[in-house]
XYZ file of C-alpha atoms in Angstrom:
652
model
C -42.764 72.178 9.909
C -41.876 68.376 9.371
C -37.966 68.119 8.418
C -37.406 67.247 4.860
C -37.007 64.010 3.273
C -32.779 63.189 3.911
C -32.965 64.670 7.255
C -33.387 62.630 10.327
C -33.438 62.723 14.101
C -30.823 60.568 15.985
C -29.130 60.713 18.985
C -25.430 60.045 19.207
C -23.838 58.445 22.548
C -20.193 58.445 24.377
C -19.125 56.974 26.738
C -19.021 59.572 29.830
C -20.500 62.031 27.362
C -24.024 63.720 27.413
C -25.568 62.537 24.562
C -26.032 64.610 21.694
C -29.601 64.763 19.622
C -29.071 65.686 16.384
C -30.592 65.946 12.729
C -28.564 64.183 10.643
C -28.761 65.971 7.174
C -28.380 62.260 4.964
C -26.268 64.133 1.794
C -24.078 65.381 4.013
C -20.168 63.527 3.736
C -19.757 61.581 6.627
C -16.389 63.167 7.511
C -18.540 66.302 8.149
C -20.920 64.669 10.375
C -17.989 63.260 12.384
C -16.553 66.460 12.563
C -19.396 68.431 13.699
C -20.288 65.383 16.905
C -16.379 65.691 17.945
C -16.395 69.539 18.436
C -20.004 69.250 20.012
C -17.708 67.168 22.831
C -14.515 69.515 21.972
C -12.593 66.004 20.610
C -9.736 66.904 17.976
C -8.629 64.711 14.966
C -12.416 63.941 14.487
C -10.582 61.057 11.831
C -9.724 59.200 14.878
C -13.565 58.734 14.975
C -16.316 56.694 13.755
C -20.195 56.085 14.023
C -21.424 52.906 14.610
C -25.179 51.459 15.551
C -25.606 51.150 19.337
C -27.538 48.048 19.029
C -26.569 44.328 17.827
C -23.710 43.895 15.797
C -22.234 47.775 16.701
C -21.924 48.070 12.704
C -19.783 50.594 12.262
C -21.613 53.562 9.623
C -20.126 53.821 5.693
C -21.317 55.872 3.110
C -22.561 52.377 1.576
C -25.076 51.490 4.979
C -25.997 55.157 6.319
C -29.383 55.082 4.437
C -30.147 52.379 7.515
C -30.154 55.478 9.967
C -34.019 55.876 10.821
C -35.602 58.140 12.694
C -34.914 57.652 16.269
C -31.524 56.020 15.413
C -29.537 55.486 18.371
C -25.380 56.044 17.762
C -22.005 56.089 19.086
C -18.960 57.224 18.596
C -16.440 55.063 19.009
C -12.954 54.862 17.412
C -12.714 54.546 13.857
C -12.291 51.153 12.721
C -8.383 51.373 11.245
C -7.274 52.629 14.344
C -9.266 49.636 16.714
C -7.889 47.314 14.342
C -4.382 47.906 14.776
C -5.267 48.614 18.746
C -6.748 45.134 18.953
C -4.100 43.063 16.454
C -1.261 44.857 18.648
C -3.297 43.760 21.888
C -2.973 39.813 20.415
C 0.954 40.709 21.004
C 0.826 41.795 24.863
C 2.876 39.484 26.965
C -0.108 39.838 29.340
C -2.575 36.777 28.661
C -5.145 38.846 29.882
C -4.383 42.010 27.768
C -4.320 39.081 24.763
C -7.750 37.800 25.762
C -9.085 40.905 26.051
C -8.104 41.375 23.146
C -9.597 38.245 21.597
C -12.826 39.252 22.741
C -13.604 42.562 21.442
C -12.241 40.872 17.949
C -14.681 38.381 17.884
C -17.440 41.305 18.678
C -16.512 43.371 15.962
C -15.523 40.258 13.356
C -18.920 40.093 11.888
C -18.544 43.644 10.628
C -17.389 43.714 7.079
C -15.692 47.213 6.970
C -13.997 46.142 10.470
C -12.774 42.789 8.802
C -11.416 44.428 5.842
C -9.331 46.295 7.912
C -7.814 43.639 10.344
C -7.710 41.577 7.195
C -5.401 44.159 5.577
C -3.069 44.218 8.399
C -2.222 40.301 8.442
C -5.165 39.757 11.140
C -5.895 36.296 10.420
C -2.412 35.500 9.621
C -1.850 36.693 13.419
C -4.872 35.099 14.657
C -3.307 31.598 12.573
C -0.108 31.808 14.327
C -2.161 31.830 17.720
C -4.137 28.982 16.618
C -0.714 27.289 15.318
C 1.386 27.738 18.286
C -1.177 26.454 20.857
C 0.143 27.916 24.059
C -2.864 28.023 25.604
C -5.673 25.038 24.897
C -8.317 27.169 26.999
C -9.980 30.698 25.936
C -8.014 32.121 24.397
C -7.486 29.158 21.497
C -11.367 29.251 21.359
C -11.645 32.928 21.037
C -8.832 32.942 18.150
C -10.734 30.255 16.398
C -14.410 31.896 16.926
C -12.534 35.234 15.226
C -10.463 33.586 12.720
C -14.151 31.815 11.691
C -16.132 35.246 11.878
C -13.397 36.733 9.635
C -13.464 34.614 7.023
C -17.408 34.196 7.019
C -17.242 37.235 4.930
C -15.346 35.546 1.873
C -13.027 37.993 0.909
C -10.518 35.906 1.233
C -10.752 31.900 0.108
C -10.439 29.261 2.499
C -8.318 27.401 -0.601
C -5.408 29.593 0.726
C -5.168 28.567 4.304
C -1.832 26.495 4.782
C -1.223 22.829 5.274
C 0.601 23.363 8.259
C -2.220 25.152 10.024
C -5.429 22.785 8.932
C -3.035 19.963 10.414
C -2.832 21.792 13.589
C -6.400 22.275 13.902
C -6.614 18.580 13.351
C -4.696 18.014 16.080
C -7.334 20.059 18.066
C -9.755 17.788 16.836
C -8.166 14.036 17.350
C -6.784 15.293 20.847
C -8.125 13.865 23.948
C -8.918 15.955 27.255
C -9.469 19.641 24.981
C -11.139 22.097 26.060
C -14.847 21.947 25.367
C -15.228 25.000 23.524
C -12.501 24.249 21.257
C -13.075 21.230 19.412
C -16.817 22.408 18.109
C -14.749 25.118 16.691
C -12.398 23.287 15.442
C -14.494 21.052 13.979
C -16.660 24.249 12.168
C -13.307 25.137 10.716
C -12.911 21.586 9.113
C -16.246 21.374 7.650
C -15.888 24.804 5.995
C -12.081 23.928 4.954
C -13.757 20.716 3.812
C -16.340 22.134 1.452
C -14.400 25.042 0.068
C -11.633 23.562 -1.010
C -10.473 19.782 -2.432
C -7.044 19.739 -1.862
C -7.327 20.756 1.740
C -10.817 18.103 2.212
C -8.446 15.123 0.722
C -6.039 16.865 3.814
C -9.182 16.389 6.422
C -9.812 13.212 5.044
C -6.868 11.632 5.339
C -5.832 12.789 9.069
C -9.284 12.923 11.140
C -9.955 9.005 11.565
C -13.996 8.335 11.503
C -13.154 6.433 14.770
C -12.378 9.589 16.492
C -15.869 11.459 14.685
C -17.896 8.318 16.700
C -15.627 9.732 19.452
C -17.272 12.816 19.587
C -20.787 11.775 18.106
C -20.896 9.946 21.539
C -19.991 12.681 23.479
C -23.418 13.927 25.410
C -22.548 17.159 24.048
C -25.053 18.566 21.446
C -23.189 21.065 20.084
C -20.034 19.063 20.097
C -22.096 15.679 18.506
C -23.809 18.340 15.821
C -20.388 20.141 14.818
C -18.901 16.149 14.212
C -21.630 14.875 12.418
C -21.299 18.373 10.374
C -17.748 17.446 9.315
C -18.811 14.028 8.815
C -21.207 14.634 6.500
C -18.990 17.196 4.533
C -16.285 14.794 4.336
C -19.085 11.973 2.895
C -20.186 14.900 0.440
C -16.351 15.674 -1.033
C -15.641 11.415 -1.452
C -15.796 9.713 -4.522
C -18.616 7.207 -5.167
C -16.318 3.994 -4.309
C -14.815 6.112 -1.391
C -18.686 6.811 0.531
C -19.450 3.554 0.009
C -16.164 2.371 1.883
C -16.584 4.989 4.390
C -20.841 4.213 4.647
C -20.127 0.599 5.293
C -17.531 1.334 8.181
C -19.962 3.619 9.530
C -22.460 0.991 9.882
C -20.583 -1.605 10.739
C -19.542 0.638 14.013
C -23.418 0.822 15.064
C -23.362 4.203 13.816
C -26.996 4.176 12.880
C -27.669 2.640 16.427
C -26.593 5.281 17.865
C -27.918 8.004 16.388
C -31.072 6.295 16.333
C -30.966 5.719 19.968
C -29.065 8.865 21.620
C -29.550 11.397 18.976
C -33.453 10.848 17.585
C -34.789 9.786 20.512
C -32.091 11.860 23.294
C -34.122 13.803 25.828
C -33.032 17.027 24.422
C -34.928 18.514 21.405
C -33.503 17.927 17.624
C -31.515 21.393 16.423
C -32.100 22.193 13.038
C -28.791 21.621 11.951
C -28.398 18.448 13.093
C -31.609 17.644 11.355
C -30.529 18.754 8.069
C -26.909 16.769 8.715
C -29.521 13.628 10.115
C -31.268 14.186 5.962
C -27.803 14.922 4.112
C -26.822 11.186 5.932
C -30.219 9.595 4.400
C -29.372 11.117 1.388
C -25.591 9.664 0.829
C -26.484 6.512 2.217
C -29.998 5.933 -0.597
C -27.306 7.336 -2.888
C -25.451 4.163 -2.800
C -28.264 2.498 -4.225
C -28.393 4.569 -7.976
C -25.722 2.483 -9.211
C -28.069 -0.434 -9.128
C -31.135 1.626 -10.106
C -29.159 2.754 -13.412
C -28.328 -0.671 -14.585
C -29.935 -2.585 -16.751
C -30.001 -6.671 -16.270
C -27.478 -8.217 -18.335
C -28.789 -10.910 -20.317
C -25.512 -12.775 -20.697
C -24.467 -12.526 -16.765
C -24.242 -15.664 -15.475
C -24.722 -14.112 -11.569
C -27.858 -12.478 -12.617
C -29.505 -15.733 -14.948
C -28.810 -17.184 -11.471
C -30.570 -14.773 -9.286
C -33.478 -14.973 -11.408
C -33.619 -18.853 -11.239
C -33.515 -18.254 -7.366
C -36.184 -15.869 -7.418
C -38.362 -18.424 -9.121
C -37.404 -21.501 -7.198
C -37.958 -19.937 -4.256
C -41.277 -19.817 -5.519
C -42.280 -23.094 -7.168
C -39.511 -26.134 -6.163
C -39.882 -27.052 -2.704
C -36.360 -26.898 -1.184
C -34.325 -30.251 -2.510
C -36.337 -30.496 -5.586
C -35.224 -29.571 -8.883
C -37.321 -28.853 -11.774
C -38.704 -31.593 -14.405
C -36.296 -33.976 -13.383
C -35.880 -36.352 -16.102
C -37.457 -33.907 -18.911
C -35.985 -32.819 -21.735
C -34.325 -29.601 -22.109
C -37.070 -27.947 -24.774
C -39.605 -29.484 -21.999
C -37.685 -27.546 -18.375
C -37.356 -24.537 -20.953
C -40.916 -24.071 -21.276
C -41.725 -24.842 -17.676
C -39.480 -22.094 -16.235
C -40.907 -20.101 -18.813
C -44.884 -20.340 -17.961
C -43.453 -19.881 -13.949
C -41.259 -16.987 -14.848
C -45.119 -15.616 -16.154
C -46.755 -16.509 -13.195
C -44.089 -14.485 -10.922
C -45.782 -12.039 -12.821
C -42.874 -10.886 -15.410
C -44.343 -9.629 -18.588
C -42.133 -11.360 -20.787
C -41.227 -14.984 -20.804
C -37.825 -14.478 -20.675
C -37.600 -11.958 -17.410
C -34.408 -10.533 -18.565
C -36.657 -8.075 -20.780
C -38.624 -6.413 -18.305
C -35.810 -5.928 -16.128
C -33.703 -3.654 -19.295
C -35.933 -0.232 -18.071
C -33.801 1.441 -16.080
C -34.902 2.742 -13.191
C -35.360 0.693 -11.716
C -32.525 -1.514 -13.208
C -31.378 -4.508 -11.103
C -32.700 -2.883 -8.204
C -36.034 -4.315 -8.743
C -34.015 -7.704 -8.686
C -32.444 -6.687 -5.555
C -35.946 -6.039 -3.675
C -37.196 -8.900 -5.245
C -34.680 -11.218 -3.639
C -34.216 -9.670 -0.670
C -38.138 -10.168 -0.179
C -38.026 -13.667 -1.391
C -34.672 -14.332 0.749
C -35.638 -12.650 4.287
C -39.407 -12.993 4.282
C -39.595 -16.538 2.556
C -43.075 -17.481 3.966
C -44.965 -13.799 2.897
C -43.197 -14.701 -0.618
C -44.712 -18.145 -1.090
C -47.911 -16.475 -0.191
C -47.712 -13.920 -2.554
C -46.896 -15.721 -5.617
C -49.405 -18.800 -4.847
C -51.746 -17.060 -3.789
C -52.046 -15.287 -6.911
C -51.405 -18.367 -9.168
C -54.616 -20.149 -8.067
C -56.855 -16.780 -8.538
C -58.423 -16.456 -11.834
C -56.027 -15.154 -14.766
C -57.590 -11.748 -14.687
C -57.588 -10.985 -11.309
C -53.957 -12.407 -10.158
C -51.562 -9.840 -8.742
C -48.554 -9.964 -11.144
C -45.739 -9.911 -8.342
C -42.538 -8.438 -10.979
C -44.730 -6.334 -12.510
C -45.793 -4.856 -9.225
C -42.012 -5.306 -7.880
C -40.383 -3.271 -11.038
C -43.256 -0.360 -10.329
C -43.231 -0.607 -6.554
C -39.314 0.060 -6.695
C -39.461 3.300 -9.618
C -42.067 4.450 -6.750
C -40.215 4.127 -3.159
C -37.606 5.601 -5.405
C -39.564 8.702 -6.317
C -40.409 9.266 -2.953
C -37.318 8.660 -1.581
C -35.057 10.835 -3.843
C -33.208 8.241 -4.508
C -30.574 9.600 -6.440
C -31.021 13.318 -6.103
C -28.975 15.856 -5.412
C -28.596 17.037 -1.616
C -30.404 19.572 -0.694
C -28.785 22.591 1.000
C -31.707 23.624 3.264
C -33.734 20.180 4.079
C -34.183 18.473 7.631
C -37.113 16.321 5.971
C -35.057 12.745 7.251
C -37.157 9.981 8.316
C -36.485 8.229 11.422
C -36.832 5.019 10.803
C -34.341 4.823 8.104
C -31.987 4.935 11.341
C -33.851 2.179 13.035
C -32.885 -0.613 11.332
C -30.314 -1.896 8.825
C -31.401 -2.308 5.015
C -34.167 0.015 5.464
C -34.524 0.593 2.081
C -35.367 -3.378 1.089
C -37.094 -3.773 4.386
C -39.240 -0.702 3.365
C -39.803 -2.654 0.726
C -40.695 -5.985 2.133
C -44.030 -3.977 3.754
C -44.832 -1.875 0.442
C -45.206 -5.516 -1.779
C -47.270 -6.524 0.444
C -49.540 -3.903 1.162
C -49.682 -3.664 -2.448
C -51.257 -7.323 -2.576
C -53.252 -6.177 0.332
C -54.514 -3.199 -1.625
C -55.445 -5.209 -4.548
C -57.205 -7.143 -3.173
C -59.713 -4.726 -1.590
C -59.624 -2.948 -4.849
C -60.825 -6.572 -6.504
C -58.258 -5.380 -9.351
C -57.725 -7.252 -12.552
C -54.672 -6.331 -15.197
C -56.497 -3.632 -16.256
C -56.580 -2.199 -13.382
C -52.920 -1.964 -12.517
C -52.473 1.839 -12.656
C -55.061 2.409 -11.075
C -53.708 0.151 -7.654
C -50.092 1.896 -8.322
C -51.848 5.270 -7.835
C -53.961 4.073 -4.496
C -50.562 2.999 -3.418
C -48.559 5.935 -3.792
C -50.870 7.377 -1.799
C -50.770 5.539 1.107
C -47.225 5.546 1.386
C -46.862 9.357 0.787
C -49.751 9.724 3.369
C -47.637 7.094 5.817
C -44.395 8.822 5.233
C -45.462 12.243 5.600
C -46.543 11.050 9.463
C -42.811 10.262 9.778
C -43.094 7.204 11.703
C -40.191 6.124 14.360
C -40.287 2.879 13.404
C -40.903 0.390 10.163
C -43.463 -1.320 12.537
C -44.895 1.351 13.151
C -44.872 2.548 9.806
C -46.304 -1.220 8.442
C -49.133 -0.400 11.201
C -50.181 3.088 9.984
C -49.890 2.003 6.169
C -51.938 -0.858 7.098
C -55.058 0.907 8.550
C -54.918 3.170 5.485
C -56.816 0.763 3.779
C -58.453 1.414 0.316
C -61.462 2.420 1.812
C -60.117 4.645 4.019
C -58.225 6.217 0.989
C -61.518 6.494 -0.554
C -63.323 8.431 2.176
C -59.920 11.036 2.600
C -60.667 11.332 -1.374
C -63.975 12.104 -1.065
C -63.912 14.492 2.358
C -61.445 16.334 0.113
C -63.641 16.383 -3.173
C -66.772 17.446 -1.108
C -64.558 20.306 0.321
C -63.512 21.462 -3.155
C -66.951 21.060 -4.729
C -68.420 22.749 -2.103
C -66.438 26.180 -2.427
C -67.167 26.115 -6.286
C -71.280 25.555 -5.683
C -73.137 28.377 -7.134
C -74.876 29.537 -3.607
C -71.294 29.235 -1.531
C -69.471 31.567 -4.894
C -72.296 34.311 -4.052
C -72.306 34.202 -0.581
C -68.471 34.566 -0.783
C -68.963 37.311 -3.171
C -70.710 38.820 -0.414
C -68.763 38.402 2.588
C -65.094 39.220 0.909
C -64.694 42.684 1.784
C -65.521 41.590 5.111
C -63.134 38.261 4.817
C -60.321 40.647 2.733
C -60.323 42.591 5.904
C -59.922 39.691 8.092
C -57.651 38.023 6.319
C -55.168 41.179 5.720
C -55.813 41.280 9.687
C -54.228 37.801 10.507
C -51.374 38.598 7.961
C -50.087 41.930 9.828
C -50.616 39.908 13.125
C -48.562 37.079 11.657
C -46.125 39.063 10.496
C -45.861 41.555 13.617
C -45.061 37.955 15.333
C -41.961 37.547 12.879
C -40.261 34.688 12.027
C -36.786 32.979 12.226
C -35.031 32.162 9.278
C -31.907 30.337 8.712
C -28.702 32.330 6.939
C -27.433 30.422 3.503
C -24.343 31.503 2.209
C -23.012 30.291 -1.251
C -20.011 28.296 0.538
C -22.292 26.581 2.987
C -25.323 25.658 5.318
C -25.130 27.908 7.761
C -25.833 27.871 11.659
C -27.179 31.133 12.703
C -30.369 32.313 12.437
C -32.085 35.685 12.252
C -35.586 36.999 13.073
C -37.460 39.871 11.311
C -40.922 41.424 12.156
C -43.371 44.067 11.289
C -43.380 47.026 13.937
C -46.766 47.166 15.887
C -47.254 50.545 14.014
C -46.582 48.148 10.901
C -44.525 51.180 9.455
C -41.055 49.409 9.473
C -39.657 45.574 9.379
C -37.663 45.026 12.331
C -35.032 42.312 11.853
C -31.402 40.968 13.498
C -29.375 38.182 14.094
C -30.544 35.598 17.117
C -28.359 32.452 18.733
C -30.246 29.071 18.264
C -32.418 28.077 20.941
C -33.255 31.572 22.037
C -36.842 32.425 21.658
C -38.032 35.687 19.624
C -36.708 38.801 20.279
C -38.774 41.938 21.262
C -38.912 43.946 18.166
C -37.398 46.812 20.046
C -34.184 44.817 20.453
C -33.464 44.145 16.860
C -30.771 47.070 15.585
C -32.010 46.789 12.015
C -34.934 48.506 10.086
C -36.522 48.818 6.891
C -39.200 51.462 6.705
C -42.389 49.771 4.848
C -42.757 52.992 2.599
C -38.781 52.485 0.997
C -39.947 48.886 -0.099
C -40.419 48.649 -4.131
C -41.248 45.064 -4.551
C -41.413 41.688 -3.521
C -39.442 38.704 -5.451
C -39.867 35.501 -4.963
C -38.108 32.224 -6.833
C -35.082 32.680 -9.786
C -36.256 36.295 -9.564
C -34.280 36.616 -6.258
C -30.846 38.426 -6.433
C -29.674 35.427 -4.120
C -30.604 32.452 -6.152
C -28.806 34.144 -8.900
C -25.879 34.932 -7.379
C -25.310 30.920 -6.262
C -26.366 30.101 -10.373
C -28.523 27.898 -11.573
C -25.820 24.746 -11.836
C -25.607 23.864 -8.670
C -28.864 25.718 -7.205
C -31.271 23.317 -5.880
C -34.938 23.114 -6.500
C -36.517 23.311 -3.032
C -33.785 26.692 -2.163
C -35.291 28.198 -4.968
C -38.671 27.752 -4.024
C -38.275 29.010 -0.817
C -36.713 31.841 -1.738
C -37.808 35.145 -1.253
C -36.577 38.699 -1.187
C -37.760 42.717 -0.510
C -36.381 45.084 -2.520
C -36.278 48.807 -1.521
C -34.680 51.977 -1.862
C -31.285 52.600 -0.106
C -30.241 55.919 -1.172
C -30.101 56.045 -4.880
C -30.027 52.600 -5.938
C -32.215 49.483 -5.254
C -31.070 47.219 -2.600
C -32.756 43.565 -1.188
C -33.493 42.117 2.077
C -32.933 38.145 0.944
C -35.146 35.147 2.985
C -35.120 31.506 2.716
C -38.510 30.388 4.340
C -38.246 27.734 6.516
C -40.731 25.483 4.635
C -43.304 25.478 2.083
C -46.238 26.027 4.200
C -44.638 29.633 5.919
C -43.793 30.249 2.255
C -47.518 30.492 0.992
């Protein structure tokens, strides 16, 4: 006779202990449970005790997480968690730095336990763990395991990083700007100024002011990934909590120190592979730095600036007076007026006075920008552009501002320019490291592939949307490839020629016409039980393979990772947490599991309990997109298993 329903089979482990096999009866009070496994092994004070999983984490059991014991469960007793928190915090006190290490270590096993934390929390654990950290006695292990717990601890939020003191973010600083620490330490330390950094203002402003960037490029040029990730980390935080005027400062120093040459050369192209984290902190860099060119994208041209009536009588000498000349020398001022006005039409502005088609913002005087840069640092292409065109027939000239303004609201658009970070991205491009101005340069190749384009295209005016669409094309197409370099990039976007844009259009119609065709909809009629059944096939195999997915918490990106699966008897998801760079995990080594039959339903997008909780303010788009989540039954309520896929594509 199967047992019923809230009654399952375990077994229960101690150490030099038979262990016991029992049916756990699930409405049952814990205490009782407890008290029954202690007189099994004749143990008094059975309060002394507790149950915790014997894989992973060692989670100690609650009344809140006991619907997680499955069938086949395997426990242990071990000592409740009140009593191995004070054991532990009055271990950081022996006079032994052994017994303190010791210590340390069993702290930073049990720290990612919340009912564990709560406890050493509640007994001034992290204000013993800070004075650790604060007095510095020892620079080896045991600073690194006190900062490794003290970071565990307060993973779990309950309490704010906003109330950490000045005194002891200083003396992490000092961890970080010393020279000759211990290896493990400063990637620590530098975890614990990132998270200070983004969690609180006051404190960041702190950071800020007392970790020098010089002494970040100090440790960016470590050859040290984990080290060179956990700098560029606090970097990047500290670029995120500056003012406008302040990134820009701090951008520019950055440059000007060959930052991008570096990471271009000994990050993007080291030996080692590219972590995920320091691919999303490689993006979040991109990001910042294209931010500093919305100012300029926002503003309109101001007729009555004198600088930018200038610029605009550059752009258009540059194109018709031969260097040394002046216009209509010796004609009168109604005469010169009208002359720059019938050039200013054949650079292709819409309006004869330029200043008009350069009021729609975007792209503001960012279009002027691009437009000078191109004129100023690829002279010869410019002539060629803008003559070129002036000796075609009206209708079939390339208007070179037109194209310009568009070409700019474009790169823009595919750029982000101006758009919020995203918490979850890595999608950086390499060769924005490879080479200064890369967003002007980027333009430089897109103007003229434009003319290029046009030309194969045999456009006229009316035809101008049309071109602007090919275009976008090609460089979303070129982009996507992620090309190292711009030349390779001009290369690539260069063989995508119009024809070749053409024939991907077509192979991609064909496709799409071709599962629509009367004959192909009834033979697919036909085969889809048979195709239903292969494709629910490949889904359980793909899923028994599992994937890893990254861990977001609403204070910050995180770095770990966890992996979940479908059994091979594809009766229960398997899932735990993994270290980066490990390969999957057998399912039988993962401590948690869902049974398939307790699952209710499966939300995906703002329906998530996790994209709620973080609120729609400061949510961002792609997050909720990839978000995901299971809910199922734990006990008598409804409880959810939350992803974040790692892309689109795993998504669908």
């Amino acid at each position: 006779m199967a047992p019923p329903r809230n009654v399952v089979k375990i077994a229960v482990q101690m150490r030099d202990a038979i262990p016991q096999l029992i049916q756990l009866d699930q409405a049952k009070p814990l205490a009782a449970v407890l008290k029954e496994v202690c007189d099994a092994w004749s143990l008094p004070h059975s309060e002394r005790y507790a149950l915790q999983f014997a894989d992973g984490h060692r989670r100690y059991i609650t009344e809140n997480n006991r619907t997680e014991i499955k069938n086949g469960s395997i426990l242990c007793l071990s000592t409740a968690p009140d009593l191995e928190a004070e054991r532990l915090l009055h271990g950081l006190q022996s006079e032994s730095c052994e017994g303190r290490r010791e210590a340390l270590r069993h702290l930073v096993l049990l720290a990612p336990d919340m009912t564990f934390t709560r406890e050493v929390i509640s007994r001034d654990g992290l204000q013993r763990l800070g004075s650790i950290i604060e007095d510095g006695d020892d620079l080896g292990e045991v600073l690194a395991l006190a900062l490794r717990a003290f970071l565990e601890l307060m993973e779990h939020g309950v309490v704010s990083w906003e109330t950490l003191s000045i005194p002891f973010v200083r003396k992490v600083v000092c961890y970080v700007n010393m020279n000759l620490m211990d290896a493990s330490v400063q990637p620590l330390a530098l975890g614990l100024l990132e998270s200070v950094t983004l969690s609180s203002p006051a404190l960041g402003q702190l950071v800020k002011s007392e970790v020098p960037l010089d002494r970040l490029l100090v440790h960016l040029q470590v050859m040290n990934q984990q080290l060179q990730t956990k700098a560029m980390a606090l970097l990047t935080a500290l670029l995120q909590g500056a003012s406008a005027a302040e990134r820009k400062h701090m951008l520019d120093y950055l440059w000007q120190r060959n930052l991008r040459q570096f990471i271009y050369k000994n990050i993007i192209h080291s030996a080692a592979p590219l972590g995920d984290e320091m691919a999303h902190h490689l993006y979040v860099l991109q990001a910042l730095t294209l931010g500093l060119l919305e100012p300029r994208m926002r503003t309109p041209l101001d007729p009555y600036s004198q600088e930018q009536r200038e610029q605009l009588q550059a752009l258009r000498q540059a194109a018709f007076e031969p260097e040394g000349e002046s216009l209509g020398t010796g004609l009168s001022a109604d005469r010169r007026r009208s002359l720059c006005a019938r050039e200013f039409r054949k650079l292709g502005f819409s309006n004869s006075n330029p200043a008009q088609d350069l009021e729609r913002v975007p792209p503001g005087l960012l279009a002027l920008d691009n437009m000078l840069y191109f004129s100023r640092h690829a002279p010869s292409a410019y002539s060629r552009f803008v003559l070129e065109n002036s000796s075609r027939e009206d209708k079939h000239e390339c208007p070179f501002a037109r194209s310009s303004i568009q070409l700019t609201v474009l790169l823009c658009e595919l750029l982000h320019v101006g758009e919020p970070c995203s918490e979850t991205a890595q999608d950086f491009s390499p060769m924005f490291f490879g080479q200064d101005q890369s967003f002007h340069e980027l333009f430089c190749v897109s103007i003229q592939l434009l003319n290029k384009t046009w030309k194969e295209m045999r456009a006229t005016q009316e035809d101008f949307d049309k071109v602007m669409q090919v275009v976008r094309e090609q460089l979303a197409r070129t982009l996507a490839l992620k090309p190292s370099s711009l030349e390779l990039f001009r290369t690539k976007v260069n063989a995508l020629t119009y024809g070749e844009v053409l024939r991907l259009r077509q192979t991609e119609r064909l496709h799409q016409e071709g599962t629509l065709a009367p004959p192909i909809l009834e033979l697919r009629e036909k085969l889809k039980p048979e195709l239903m059944g292969l494709i629910r096939q490949q889904r359980l195999l793909r899923l028994c393979e599992g994937t890893l997915f990254r861990k977001i918490s609403s204070r910050r990106r995180q770095d770990k990772l966890w992996f979940c699966c479908l059994s091979p008897n594809h009766k229960v998801l398997q899932y735990g947490d993994v270290e980066e760079g490990v390969g999957p995990p057998a399912p039988e080594s993962l401590p948690e599991q869902l049974p398939v039959a307790d699952i209710r339903a499966l939300l995906t997008g703002k329906d998530c309990p996790h994209v709620r909780e973080k609120g729609s303010g400061k949510q961002n788009k792609d997050v909720c997109e990839l978000a995901f989540s299971v809910s199922y039954d734990h006990g008598e309520e409804e409880a959810y298993l939350n992803f974040i896929a790692p892309s689109k594509r795993e998504m669908g």
